[in-house]
XYZ file of C-alpha atoms in Angstrom:
720
model
C -5.065 -16.496 -70.072
C -6.806 -19.671 -69.145
C -3.554 -21.345 -68.188
C -2.684 -18.437 -65.808
C -5.914 -18.987 -63.911
C -5.272 -22.697 -63.805
C -1.701 -22.127 -62.601
C -2.907 -19.744 -59.907
C -5.461 -22.269 -58.714
C -2.792 -24.958 -58.734
C -0.367 -22.817 -56.717
C -3.166 -21.946 -54.279
C -3.880 -25.642 -53.638
C -0.169 -26.402 -53.151
C 0.258 -23.354 -50.908
C -2.680 -24.370 -48.704
C -1.300 -27.920 -48.322
C 2.266 -26.859 -47.529
C 1.280 -23.930 -45.269
C -0.707 -26.431 -43.220
C 2.307 -28.774 -43.139
C 4.685 -25.977 -42.056
C 2.290 -24.828 -39.322
C 1.957 -28.355 -37.912
C 5.737 -28.790 -38.135
C 6.352 -25.508 -36.275
C 3.710 -26.284 -33.639
C 5.508 -29.576 -32.986
C 9.133 -28.363 -33.090
C 8.758 -25.354 -30.772
C 7.749 -27.390 -27.675
C 10.189 -30.173 -28.631
C 13.157 -27.795 -28.587
C 12.380 -26.887 -24.945
C 14.742 -29.777 -24.085
C 17.547 -27.585 -25.427
C 16.435 -24.735 -23.118
C 16.640 -27.018 -20.121
C 20.231 -27.960 -20.960
C 21.510 -24.585 -22.218
C 19.798 -22.055 -19.918
C 18.025 -23.673 -16.999
C 17.301 -20.232 -15.535
C 15.145 -19.289 -18.529
C 13.591 -22.712 -19.004
C 10.158 -21.859 -17.576
C 9.907 -18.500 -19.392
C 11.022 -20.017 -22.671
C 8.588 -22.910 -22.201
C 5.727 -20.399 -21.920
C 6.942 -18.671 -25.109
C 7.099 -21.962 -26.923
C 3.608 -23.113 -25.931
C 2.124 -19.726 -26.824
C 3.665 -19.786 -30.339
C 2.680 -23.458 -30.704
C -0.931 -22.569 -29.839
C -0.897 -19.646 -32.304
C 0.507 -21.825 -35.095
C -2.213 -24.465 -34.477
C -4.837 -21.705 -34.609
C -3.424 -20.519 -37.925
C -3.487 -24.138 -39.153
C -7.290 -24.275 -38.758
C -7.682 -20.786 -40.255
C -5.633 -21.944 -43.263
C -8.175 -24.712 -43.997
C -11.084 -22.223 -44.266
C -10.215 -20.859 -47.692
C -8.105 -21.751 -50.731
C -6.610 -18.544 -52.141
C -3.012 -17.709 -52.942
C -3.127 -14.303 -51.198
C -4.911 -15.769 -48.161
C -2.246 -18.461 -47.762
C 0.539 -15.866 -48.309
C -0.938 -13.716 -45.541
C -1.025 -16.683 -43.153
C 2.596 -17.635 -43.851
C 3.677 -13.970 -43.288
C 1.846 -13.917 -39.948
C 3.255 -17.303 -38.943
C 6.836 -16.399 -39.811
C 6.519 -13.026 -38.067
C 5.156 -14.579 -34.866
C 7.781 -17.358 -34.955
C 10.636 -14.858 -35.534
C 9.334 -12.598 -32.749
C 9.209 -15.529 -30.305
C 12.774 -16.532 -31.163
C 13.894 -12.886 -30.822
C 12.458 -12.755 -27.302
C 14.599 -15.758 -26.419
C 17.677 -14.196 -28.104
C 17.299 -10.955 -26.125
C 16.703 -12.849 -22.886
C 19.677 -15.160 -23.350
C 22.907 -13.615 -24.688
C 21.622 -10.856 -26.986
C 23.988 -10.282 -29.899
C 26.085 -13.343 -28.955
C 23.089 -15.694 -28.357
C 23.123 -19.005 -30.207
C 19.351 -18.847 -30.458
C 19.763 -16.828 -33.645
C 19.860 -20.248 -35.422
C 16.092 -20.455 -34.871
C 15.727 -17.666 -37.467
C 17.431 -19.939 -40.021
C 14.932 -22.725 -39.222
C 12.006 -20.331 -39.778
C 13.466 -19.282 -43.140
C 14.038 -22.891 -44.228
C 10.459 -23.889 -43.284
C 8.852 -20.849 -44.925
C 10.867 -20.665 -48.151
C 11.728 -24.344 -48.457
C 8.170 -25.665 -48.383
C 5.682 -22.945 -49.297
C 5.475 -22.107 -53.089
C 5.765 -18.299 -52.869
C 7.230 -15.945 -55.477
C 10.581 -14.154 -55.307
C 9.084 -10.834 -54.193
C 7.176 -12.262 -51.265
C 10.155 -14.418 -50.327
C 12.317 -11.317 -50.124
C 9.736 -9.540 -47.922
C 9.595 -12.514 -45.532
C 13.406 -12.557 -45.311
C 13.496 -8.821 -44.554
C 10.840 -9.203 -41.855
C 12.706 -12.063 -40.180
C 16.077 -10.302 -40.388
C 14.564 -7.008 -39.175
C 12.965 -8.723 -36.177
C 16.398 -10.149 -35.289
C 18.696 -7.216 -36.078
C 16.744 -4.072 -35.129
C 16.212 -4.870 -31.385
C 19.886 -5.823 -30.962
C 21.201 -2.789 -32.865
C 18.860 -0.409 -30.987
C 20.107 -1.679 -27.642
C 23.677 -0.525 -28.626
C 25.375 -3.247 -26.697
C 27.227 -4.993 -29.545
C 30.706 -5.711 -28.083
C 31.625 -9.139 -29.415
C 32.736 -9.711 -33.052
C 30.894 -13.061 -32.994
C 27.757 -11.082 -33.857
C 29.311 -10.312 -37.258
C 29.909 -14.019 -37.988
C 26.375 -14.857 -36.832
C 24.955 -12.253 -39.194
C 27.125 -13.438 -42.047
C 25.936 -17.049 -41.511
C 22.316 -15.888 -41.282
C 22.542 -13.770 -44.457
C 24.213 -16.637 -46.329
C 21.405 -18.965 -45.238
C 18.831 -16.388 -46.358
C 20.472 -16.036 -49.794
C 20.632 -19.817 -50.288
C 16.975 -20.173 -49.215
C 15.950 -17.382 -51.582
C 17.822 -19.006 -54.512
C 16.296 -22.386 -53.590
C 12.816 -20.857 -53.479
C 13.306 -19.139 -56.854
C 14.529 -22.339 -58.546
C 11.825 -24.502 -56.962
C 9.122 -22.040 -58.044
C 10.341 -22.278 -61.647
C 10.250 -26.080 -61.447
C 6.650 -26.025 -60.149
C 5.537 -23.701 -62.966
C 7.377 -25.719 -65.648
C 5.967 -29.003 -64.306
C 2.465 -27.565 -64.337
C 2.885 -26.276 -67.907
C 4.174 -29.674 -69.020
C 1.290 -31.442 -67.294
C -1.218 -29.132 -68.943
C 0.343 -29.823 -72.327
C 0.227 -33.575 -71.700
C -3.410 -33.324 -70.605
C -4.259 -31.484 -73.811
C -2.585 -34.126 -75.921
C -4.257 -36.864 -73.912
C -7.651 -35.262 -74.493
C -6.936 -35.046 -78.215
C -5.898 -38.719 -78.276
C -9.035 -39.692 -76.356
C -11.164 -37.743 -78.813
C -9.473 -39.508 -81.732
C -9.832 -42.857 -79.929
C -13.565 -42.311 -79.384
C -13.929 -41.376 -83.028
C -12.050 -44.494 -84.117
C -14.110 -46.664 -81.767
C -17.277 -45.250 -83.289
C -15.961 -46.031 -86.769
C -14.915 -49.547 -85.743
C -18.277 -50.144 -84.031
C -20.117 -49.000 -87.136
C -18.016 -51.155 -89.465
C -18.243 -54.106 -87.071
C -22.015 -53.753 -86.959
C -22.177 -53.757 -90.742
C -19.903 -56.811 -90.921
C -21.921 -58.522 -88.182
C -25.171 -57.955 -90.055
C -23.580 -59.318 -93.214
C -22.218 -62.320 -91.300
C -25.634 -62.907 -89.668
C -27.352 -62.907 -93.062
C -24.816 -65.382 -94.426
C -24.882 -67.538 -91.294
C -28.692 -67.544 -91.222
C -28.849 -68.748 -94.820
C -26.061 -71.272 -94.163
C -27.171 -72.668 -90.801
C -30.935 -72.660 -91.402
C -30.761 -74.599 -94.654
C -32.869 -77.768 -94.680
C -29.937 -79.731 -96.100
C -26.570 -80.330 -94.515
C -23.874 -78.134 -96.088
C -20.138 -78.805 -96.010
C -17.184 -76.872 -97.432
C -13.907 -78.742 -97.943
C -10.590 -77.742 -99.507
C -8.910 -79.516 -102.415
C -7.120 -81.843 -99.926
C -10.385 -83.057 -98.451
C -10.103 -81.161 -95.135
C -13.435 -79.872 -93.797
C -13.359 -76.066 -93.635
C -16.932 -75.388 -92.536
C -20.235 -77.178 -91.961
C -23.724 -75.978 -91.065
C -25.890 -77.053 -88.171
C -27.955 -79.478 -90.261
C -24.792 -81.309 -91.352
C -23.818 -81.702 -87.685
C -27.274 -83.055 -86.859
C -27.133 -85.586 -89.696
C -23.775 -86.975 -88.560
C -24.115 -86.568 -84.792
C -20.886 -84.589 -84.326
C -20.519 -80.998 -83.171
C -18.999 -78.400 -85.503
C -15.689 -78.079 -83.640
C -15.083 -81.809 -84.012
C -15.755 -81.838 -87.753
C -13.841 -78.709 -88.799
C -10.233 -79.577 -89.567
C -11.016 -83.279 -90.029
C -10.462 -85.144 -93.296
C -13.776 -85.776 -95.060
C -12.769 -89.382 -95.779
C -13.143 -90.250 -92.098
C -16.921 -89.911 -92.238
C -17.325 -91.662 -95.607
C -18.151 -95.366 -95.531
C -15.319 -97.626 -96.661
C -17.130 -98.835 -99.744
C -17.254 -95.257 -101.127
C -13.670 -94.185 -100.288
C -12.311 -95.601 -103.560
C -14.429 -93.180 -105.561
C -13.493 -90.072 -103.559
C -10.310 -89.209 -105.498
C -12.083 -89.394 -108.893
C -15.003 -87.290 -107.674
C -12.677 -84.636 -106.238
C -10.714 -84.386 -109.507
C -13.891 -83.976 -111.536
C -15.252 -81.342 -109.162
C -12.010 -79.321 -109.263
C -12.184 -79.403 -113.061
C -15.518 -77.587 -112.841
C -18.002 -80.427 -113.073
C -21.093 -80.288 -110.812
C -22.061 -83.683 -109.419
C -25.143 -85.314 -107.884
C -24.600 -88.725 -106.280
C -25.556 -90.992 -103.377
C -23.103 -91.587 -100.528
C -23.054 -93.494 -97.271
C -21.530 -91.747 -94.266
C -20.719 -92.794 -90.725
C -22.563 -91.240 -87.801
C -20.969 -90.676 -84.413
C -22.841 -93.673 -82.940
C -21.271 -95.984 -85.528
C -24.404 -96.351 -87.622
C -24.539 -95.383 -91.278
C -26.684 -92.790 -92.982
C -27.555 -92.730 -96.697
C -27.290 -89.265 -98.263
C -28.001 -87.623 -101.587
C -25.053 -85.271 -102.223
C -24.959 -82.291 -104.591
C -21.412 -80.887 -104.999
C -19.737 -78.045 -106.905
C -16.343 -76.314 -106.739
C -16.392 -72.641 -105.658
C -13.707 -69.957 -105.500
C -13.306 -68.180 -102.131
C -10.557 -65.565 -101.866
C -8.548 -67.095 -104.703
C -8.693 -70.593 -103.181
C -10.737 -73.445 -104.655
C -13.172 -75.231 -102.326
C -15.848 -77.894 -102.773
C -19.296 -77.072 -101.430
C -21.734 -79.959 -100.978
C -25.391 -80.227 -99.997
C -26.382 -83.418 -98.126
C -29.966 -84.659 -97.942
C -31.005 -87.557 -95.685
C -32.745 -90.239 -97.732
C -32.764 -92.998 -95.068
C -35.808 -94.119 -93.171
C -34.863 -91.976 -90.242
C -38.010 -92.434 -88.200
C -37.782 -96.205 -88.311
C -34.170 -96.235 -87.147
C -34.913 -93.794 -84.335
C -37.812 -95.921 -83.139
C -35.679 -99.058 -83.152
C -32.939 -97.276 -81.231
C -35.507 -96.083 -78.699
C -36.797 -99.618 -78.242
C -33.268 -100.867 -77.734
C -32.675 -98.224 -75.076
C -35.864 -99.296 -73.295
C -34.548 -102.853 -73.150
C -31.267 -101.566 -71.739
C -33.177 -99.654 -69.064
C -35.169 -102.762 -68.217
C -31.941 -104.695 -67.768
C -30.521 -101.983 -65.510
C -33.709 -102.024 -63.418
C -33.581 -105.811 -63.088
C -30.003 -105.666 -61.867
C -30.824 -102.871 -59.430
C -33.596 -104.750 -57.610
C -31.918 -108.183 -57.668
C -29.777 -107.572 -54.576
C -32.642 -106.486 -52.321
C -34.998 -109.162 -53.632
C -32.472 -111.936 -53.107
C -31.837 -110.658 -49.559
C -35.547 -111.104 -48.829
C -35.569 -114.587 -50.368
C -32.487 -115.580 -48.353
C -34.205 -114.598 -45.122
C -37.392 -116.489 -46.099
C -35.575 -119.629 -47.256
C -33.137 -119.571 -44.344
C -35.676 -119.225 -41.581
C -37.930 -121.797 -43.245
C -34.981 -124.190 -43.198
C -34.380 -123.429 -39.510
C -38.007 -124.226 -38.783
C -37.803 -127.457 -40.730
C -34.510 -128.665 -39.249
C -34.511 -127.432 -35.668
C -38.170 -127.115 -34.619
C -40.538 -129.765 -33.312
C -43.186 -129.481 -36.034
C -45.763 -132.053 -36.936
C -45.895 -133.485 -40.453
C -48.538 -131.021 -41.627
C -46.541 -127.983 -40.485
C -43.359 -129.407 -41.989
C -45.183 -129.754 -45.306
C -46.175 -126.097 -45.098
C -42.587 -125.102 -44.414
C -41.450 -127.124 -47.439
C -43.970 -125.193 -49.556
C -42.367 -121.945 -48.336
C -38.883 -123.254 -49.150
C -39.872 -124.407 -52.642
C -41.612 -121.100 -53.376
C -38.537 -119.141 -52.257
C -36.290 -121.297 -54.460
C -38.570 -120.740 -57.472
C -38.525 -117.006 -56.862
C -34.704 -117.112 -56.709
C -34.589 -118.985 -60.031
C -36.915 -116.389 -61.568
C -34.591 -113.575 -60.491
C -31.642 -115.478 -61.980
C -33.547 -115.815 -65.250
C -34.415 -112.125 -65.331
C -30.771 -111.213 -64.702
C -29.672 -113.644 -67.373
C -32.121 -112.146 -69.871
C -30.856 -108.669 -69.048
C -27.237 -109.965 -69.167
C -26.695 -108.598 -65.646
C -25.705 -111.838 -63.975
C -22.703 -114.084 -64.418
C -23.284 -116.544 -67.333
C -22.484 -120.052 -66.121
C -22.021 -122.850 -68.649
C -22.749 -126.265 -67.178
C -24.130 -129.648 -68.284
C -27.927 -129.609 -68.639
C -30.781 -131.635 -70.075
C -32.550 -129.736 -72.863
C -35.827 -131.495 -72.136
C -35.869 -130.084 -68.600
C -35.278 -126.567 -69.920
C -38.140 -126.964 -72.412
C -40.558 -128.085 -69.709
C -39.580 -125.188 -67.414
C -40.035 -122.704 -70.253
C -43.426 -124.188 -71.193
C -44.659 -123.487 -67.654
C -43.719 -119.833 -68.035
C -45.480 -119.588 -71.422
C -48.614 -121.517 -70.446
C -50.773 -118.469 -69.565
C -49.722 -116.535 -72.686
C -50.507 -119.494 -74.950
C -53.959 -119.938 -73.431
C -54.767 -116.263 -73.834
C -53.694 -116.241 -77.489
C -55.668 -119.418 -78.342
C -52.484 -121.303 -79.211
C -51.973 -125.016 -78.545
C -48.527 -126.212 -77.521
C -47.349 -129.740 -78.182
C -44.050 -130.983 -76.737
C -42.472 -134.172 -78.055
C -39.103 -134.907 -76.461
C -36.794 -137.857 -76.938
C -35.732 -139.646 -73.778
C -32.313 -140.710 -75.099
C -30.851 -137.297 -75.920
C -27.455 -136.539 -74.330
C -26.762 -133.533 -72.138
C -25.372 -130.322 -73.612
C -22.982 -127.692 -72.247
C -25.015 -124.529 -71.897
C -26.702 -121.908 -69.808
C -30.293 -122.746 -68.976
C -31.360 -119.112 -68.844
C -30.004 -118.387 -72.318
C -31.539 -121.552 -73.783
C -34.889 -120.540 -72.224
C -34.433 -117.163 -73.894
C -34.006 -118.843 -77.300
C -37.134 -120.959 -76.828
C -39.214 -118.035 -75.524
C -38.194 -115.731 -78.402
C -39.028 -118.325 -81.036
C -42.353 -119.206 -79.385
C -43.335 -115.522 -79.015
C -42.522 -114.942 -82.711
C -44.632 -117.960 -83.587
C -47.570 -116.598 -81.539
C -47.299 -113.257 -83.366
C -47.412 -115.116 -86.709
C -50.760 -116.691 -85.666
C -53.055 -113.765 -84.715
C -56.146 -116.018 -84.991
C -54.634 -118.866 -83.016
C -52.933 -122.077 -84.097
C -50.499 -124.726 -82.921
C -46.839 -124.793 -81.908
C -44.769 -127.957 -81.716
C -41.450 -128.360 -79.885
C -39.463 -131.530 -80.544
C -36.067 -132.884 -79.491
C -34.153 -135.902 -80.718
C -30.603 -137.181 -81.050
C -28.861 -136.400 -84.346
C -25.688 -138.360 -85.118
C -23.648 -136.300 -87.577
C -20.303 -138.012 -87.264
C -20.353 -138.540 -91.020
C -20.925 -135.734 -93.571
C -22.359 -133.053 -91.194
C -21.830 -130.425 -93.907
C -24.790 -131.898 -95.794
C -26.971 -130.543 -92.984
C -25.106 -127.252 -92.475
C -21.721 -126.080 -93.797
C -20.591 -124.876 -90.322
C -21.273 -128.149 -88.492
C -18.341 -130.329 -87.478
C -18.596 -134.122 -87.042
C -20.192 -135.295 -83.816
C -23.405 -136.010 -81.934
C -25.954 -133.200 -81.644
C -29.220 -132.544 -79.856
C -31.687 -131.538 -82.548
C -34.354 -129.005 -81.441
C -37.210 -127.891 -83.716
C -39.862 -125.277 -83.012
C -42.691 -125.204 -85.599
C -45.828 -123.136 -85.974
C -48.878 -123.097 -88.280
C -48.616 -119.353 -88.949
C -48.525 -117.263 -92.111
C -44.871 -117.993 -92.905
C -41.935 -115.810 -93.901
C -41.597 -114.378 -97.453
C -38.531 -115.488 -99.411
C -37.282 -111.926 -99.949
C -36.715 -111.318 -96.221
C -35.483 -114.743 -95.104
C -31.855 -113.595 -95.413
C -32.514 -110.579 -93.149
C -34.442 -112.051 -90.210
C -31.335 -112.551 -88.059
C -30.057 -109.003 -88.714
C -30.128 -106.644 -85.687
C -33.071 -104.216 -85.712
C -34.753 -105.939 -88.638
C -38.480 -106.345 -88.000
C -41.670 -106.575 -90.032
C -43.781 -105.339 -87.122
C -45.200 -101.833 -86.924
C -43.718 -98.961 -84.880
C -43.710 -99.669 -81.156
C -44.437 -103.402 -81.631
C -40.973 -104.833 -82.010
C -37.306 -104.049 -81.578
C -35.886 -106.284 -84.291
C -33.511 -107.796 -81.715
C -35.258 -111.069 -80.805
C -34.026 -113.302 -83.634
C -30.590 -111.679 -83.709
C -30.328 -112.528 -80.004
C -31.386 -116.123 -80.740
C -28.733 -116.397 -83.433
C -26.071 -115.017 -81.086
C -26.943 -117.405 -78.230
C -26.963 -120.465 -80.521
C -23.589 -119.400 -81.913
C -22.219 -118.933 -78.343
C -23.290 -122.535 -77.640
C -21.335 -123.654 -80.753
C -24.513 -124.619 -82.538
C -26.276 -123.613 -85.749
C -29.823 -122.570 -86.611
C -31.757 -123.184 -89.857
C -35.004 -121.701 -91.100
C -37.702 -123.436 -93.147
C -40.803 -121.472 -94.047
C -43.426 -121.059 -96.749
C -46.224 -118.519 -97.122
C -49.406 -119.689 -95.285
C -47.729 -123.024 -94.479
C -45.971 -122.133 -91.262
C -42.374 -121.792 -90.096
C -39.889 -124.203 -88.556
C -36.640 -123.271 -86.818
C -34.087 -126.103 -86.579
C -31.336 -125.840 -83.972
C -28.332 -128.162 -83.632
C -26.528 -128.066 -80.269
C -23.390 -130.214 -79.683
C -23.671 -132.913 -77.037
C -21.468 -133.086 -73.939
C -19.606 -135.962 -72.297
C -20.037 -134.423 -68.852
C -22.492 -135.629 -66.254
C -25.137 -133.512 -64.563
C -24.152 -133.183 -60.925
C -26.735 -134.282 -58.411
C -26.946 -132.223 -55.249
C -26.972 -134.314 -52.107
C -27.689 -133.124 -48.637
C -24.361 -133.012 -46.740
C -23.701 -134.835 -43.490
C -24.208 -132.287 -40.685
C -21.527 -133.873 -38.526
C -18.997 -133.538 -41.336
C -19.632 -129.810 -41.680
C -19.706 -128.939 -37.975
C -16.834 -127.179 -36.228
C -15.542 -125.244 -33.236
C -13.894 -122.301 -34.998
C -14.759 -118.631 -34.395
C -16.624 -116.835 -37.181
C -17.409 -113.125 -37.599
C -20.598 -112.501 -39.664
C -21.444 -109.095 -41.163
C -24.670 -108.354 -43.084
C -26.785 -105.202 -43.003
C -29.970 -107.325 -43.282
C -30.803 -108.400 -39.722
C -33.062 -111.287 -40.838
C -30.224 -112.820 -42.869
C -27.797 -112.162 -40.017
C -30.045 -114.050 -37.596
C -30.432 -116.962 -40.028
C -26.675 -117.323 -40.640
C -25.889 -117.008 -36.921
C -28.476 -119.620 -35.897
C -27.314 -122.139 -38.540
C -23.653 -121.787 -37.554
C -24.312 -121.938 -33.812
C -26.435 -125.054 -34.304
C -23.273 -126.748 -35.622
C -21.252 -125.608 -32.558
C -19.388 -122.737 -34.268
C -18.573 -119.665 -32.149
C -20.320 -116.774 -33.881
C -20.034 -113.003 -33.521
C -22.657 -111.248 -35.689
C -23.166 -107.561 -36.474
C -25.108 -105.535 -39.029
C -22.666 -102.606 -38.773
C -19.464 -102.922 -40.894
C -17.782 -100.096 -38.957
C -18.386 -101.896 -35.673
C -17.115 -105.107 -37.329
C -13.786 -103.371 -37.969
C -13.534 -102.426 -34.302
C -14.354 -105.983 -33.186
C -11.809 -107.541 -35.532
C -9.080 -105.104 -34.536
C -9.443 -106.200 -30.894
C -9.767 -109.984 -31.353
C -8.250 -110.692 -34.788
C -6.184 -113.620 -33.490
C -9.335 -115.368 -32.270
C -11.257 -115.078 -35.586
C -10.829 -117.969 -38.081
C -13.358 -116.999 -40.764
C -15.241 -113.931 -41.986
C -18.657 -114.145 -43.662
C -19.621 -110.753 -45.096
C -22.180 -109.302 -47.464
C -20.675 -107.506 -50.476
C -23.150 -104.641 -50.908
C -23.583 -102.740 -47.624
C -23.965 -99.106 -46.559
C -21.019 -97.162 -45.084
C -18.350 -99.688 -46.145
C -18.341 -101.954 -49.209
C -17.805 -105.637 -48.439
C -14.681 -105.884 -50.598
C -13.124 -102.909 -48.811
C -13.946 -104.576 -45.504
C -12.217 -107.801 -46.621
C -9.061 -105.866 -47.595
C -9.045 -104.253 -44.145
C -9.311 -107.648 -42.417
C -6.624 -109.189 -44.636
C -4.138 -106.424 -43.827
C -4.511 -107.224 -40.122
C -4.563 -111.013 -40.549
C -3.393 -112.306 -43.967
C -4.189 -115.942 -43.098
C -7.862 -115.160 -42.480
C -10.445 -117.223 -44.431
C -13.200 -115.239 -46.149
C -16.640 -116.078 -47.553
C -18.494 -113.314 -49.418
C -22.257 -113.384 -49.938
C -24.338 -111.259 -52.278
C -27.665 -111.179 -54.021
C -26.275 -109.757 -57.265
C -23.261 -110.275 -59.583
C -20.260 -111.864 -57.904
C -17.735 -110.469 -60.429
C -15.463 -113.541 -60.013
C -12.857 -112.073 -62.378
C -12.470 -108.904 -60.320
C -8.954 -108.565 -58.920
C -10.410 -107.571 -55.555
C -11.874 -111.094 -55.138
C -8.453 -112.770 -54.935
C -8.732 -112.639 -51.135
C -12.082 -114.514 -51.092
C -12.182 -118.271 -50.473
C -15.830 -118.713 -51.496
C -18.645 -116.622 -52.910
C -22.258 -117.555 -52.096
C -25.037 -116.188 -54.277
C -28.284 -115.426 -52.444
C -30.641 -117.075 -51.788
C -28.785 -120.080 -50.361
C -29.663 -122.857 -47.933
C -28.026 -123.274 -44.550
C -26.542 -126.695 -45.316
C -24.967 -125.340 -48.489
C -23.471 -122.465 -46.517
C -22.129 -124.892 -43.900
C -20.400 -126.900 -46.644
C -18.781 -123.741 -48.001
C -17.680 -122.753 -44.477
C -16.074 -126.118 -43.870
C -14.307 -126.101 -47.227
C -12.990 -122.580 -46.646
C -11.705 -123.389 -43.169
C -10.013 -126.543 -44.420
C -8.488 -124.905 -47.526
C -4.796 -123.945 -47.683
C -4.985 -121.040 -50.114
C -7.182 -118.055 -50.816
C -8.202 -118.860 -54.397
C -11.703 -117.597 -54.989
C -14.421 -120.210 -55.377
C -17.847 -119.211 -56.656
C -20.785 -121.264 -55.445
C -24.464 -121.106 -56.314
C -27.072 -122.931 -54.304
C -28.287 -125.980 -56.246
């Protein structure tokens, strides 16, 4: 039978492995036991050692022969030869030392244990091996006829008992090997049957899965590729499923929408109708209606919704189709324009620091030339031109940052007439190019207002640019200011005005006017009558916001083909406009030690020269890491730190913290060309903050004030 062949092959493999093990074991034990010879029979030690090495060599030779072939009979032959040779070697030692009373007979027991205990041989062959071993031991002793001691009988009895036990052990172990093999074969058969069934089931599952997948793909393709957004909600209003178009319309991904209550994306003004619509749909009525939903960005989208209740697996659901009926392209274009303005603001902020560094170096060194060089009047005039140009450039950067809302907004007393004149200079080239005449009529007795000049310029520029656009063939613009006393009945002018004195600003044009039907919308964000790419719809909304921030109001008067007038009321201020005076150089001189850090070497040189000219002891470096090392060594000698805020390697604010940990009483002045962040908690250690570009005398005043101050409250200064 097939299993008999398999069993025979299995026994052959086991026999080969264990015969090899027994041979190696015998080849090792024979020489090792020579130690016993040395102790028991020193006279025979050398002879026995030769016997042992010869049998060890023969066993090793048989070990290599055993590896040549895997066959049960071949392995049985080798074990018979090995046991015969081993028994013969032991018998030689028995005869040479003691004969029938020799204790070396125990070696025969070891041979039996190794042969029958390890090698899987049958009962017949085991019996033959036992007879061979016993014959090799008994026959030579019996033939010699010299048995005189009864100890031989006990030795034989012990040997026979060992042989019987080994034979029984071999018989039982052989049965266990055969039974184990049969059990393993049976398990393998069952495993193969299970694997065959498993493969069959996998094929069935794969086939069914493929069919289900195709069905799901057809459904999903129809669902996801629909031109309209599709939603499925349960009777409680929870979204169960949506298609890709629905996600695109609302700006959310599918995982966010599924499991969410549908009311969350409905505009508030339509939530009151949701319960009635749901009840009607559940009762079987199909509905077609308009709805306004929220998008992820907070905007609203107008949709035409077609809904009907459907039964899925015994549960009632509401399926709705949503079609976008808003002017999507227009909104996208306006959003794009808004993003471009945001990018422009980010760019303006990014270049402000470097540009103001350059202006600081120009203005500073020009001041050094003017104050400390022996120049004639003509050269001094040239230097003053450089200074004035640098100041104008600094003001331009401040205006750009203010327009982009990247700089700190400072409210201070100002004269509106001055702002109008400065703005007119900026608009002069544009007005000439567009064939537009500008007339400015300002009242000399208007009071000052509390405001930000950059923002007020922004209001004037936006209104003038709108006026230019309303006059494509040219025309005239008039800007007027006068005092308006509204301490009695200001609500007759505007319902939001409170009693008081106001500066009244009007900007009029001779353009085509504004239609009545859109007058109520002109201040709305993103509203514009210009074509795609020609307007963001943010200009007038920005004007409205700035006027409101200045606690004023704005009115519109316009008629078709008769022009437009914007009227702005700004509350007056009781404050006085501060006049900057050049400080006394002796009053701002000193003898204290100052450490200056700025990565711009030109600015570093300017600051160092100005301070040293007033007798201050100055240590200057453009490396903030080296500045740390300097301060660590001479902190007690340093009275004031002047450091740039934005530097490579170490930020200026981090540098200030480091200095303050070493010397808490240290005075600090920070300088920067961009955004002082006066509300930042990190600036609590700063005594003064100078915005670039600044003049040397202004810096000297700040230095003196900082050194003379008793606390570390931050003061923010800007060069007048």
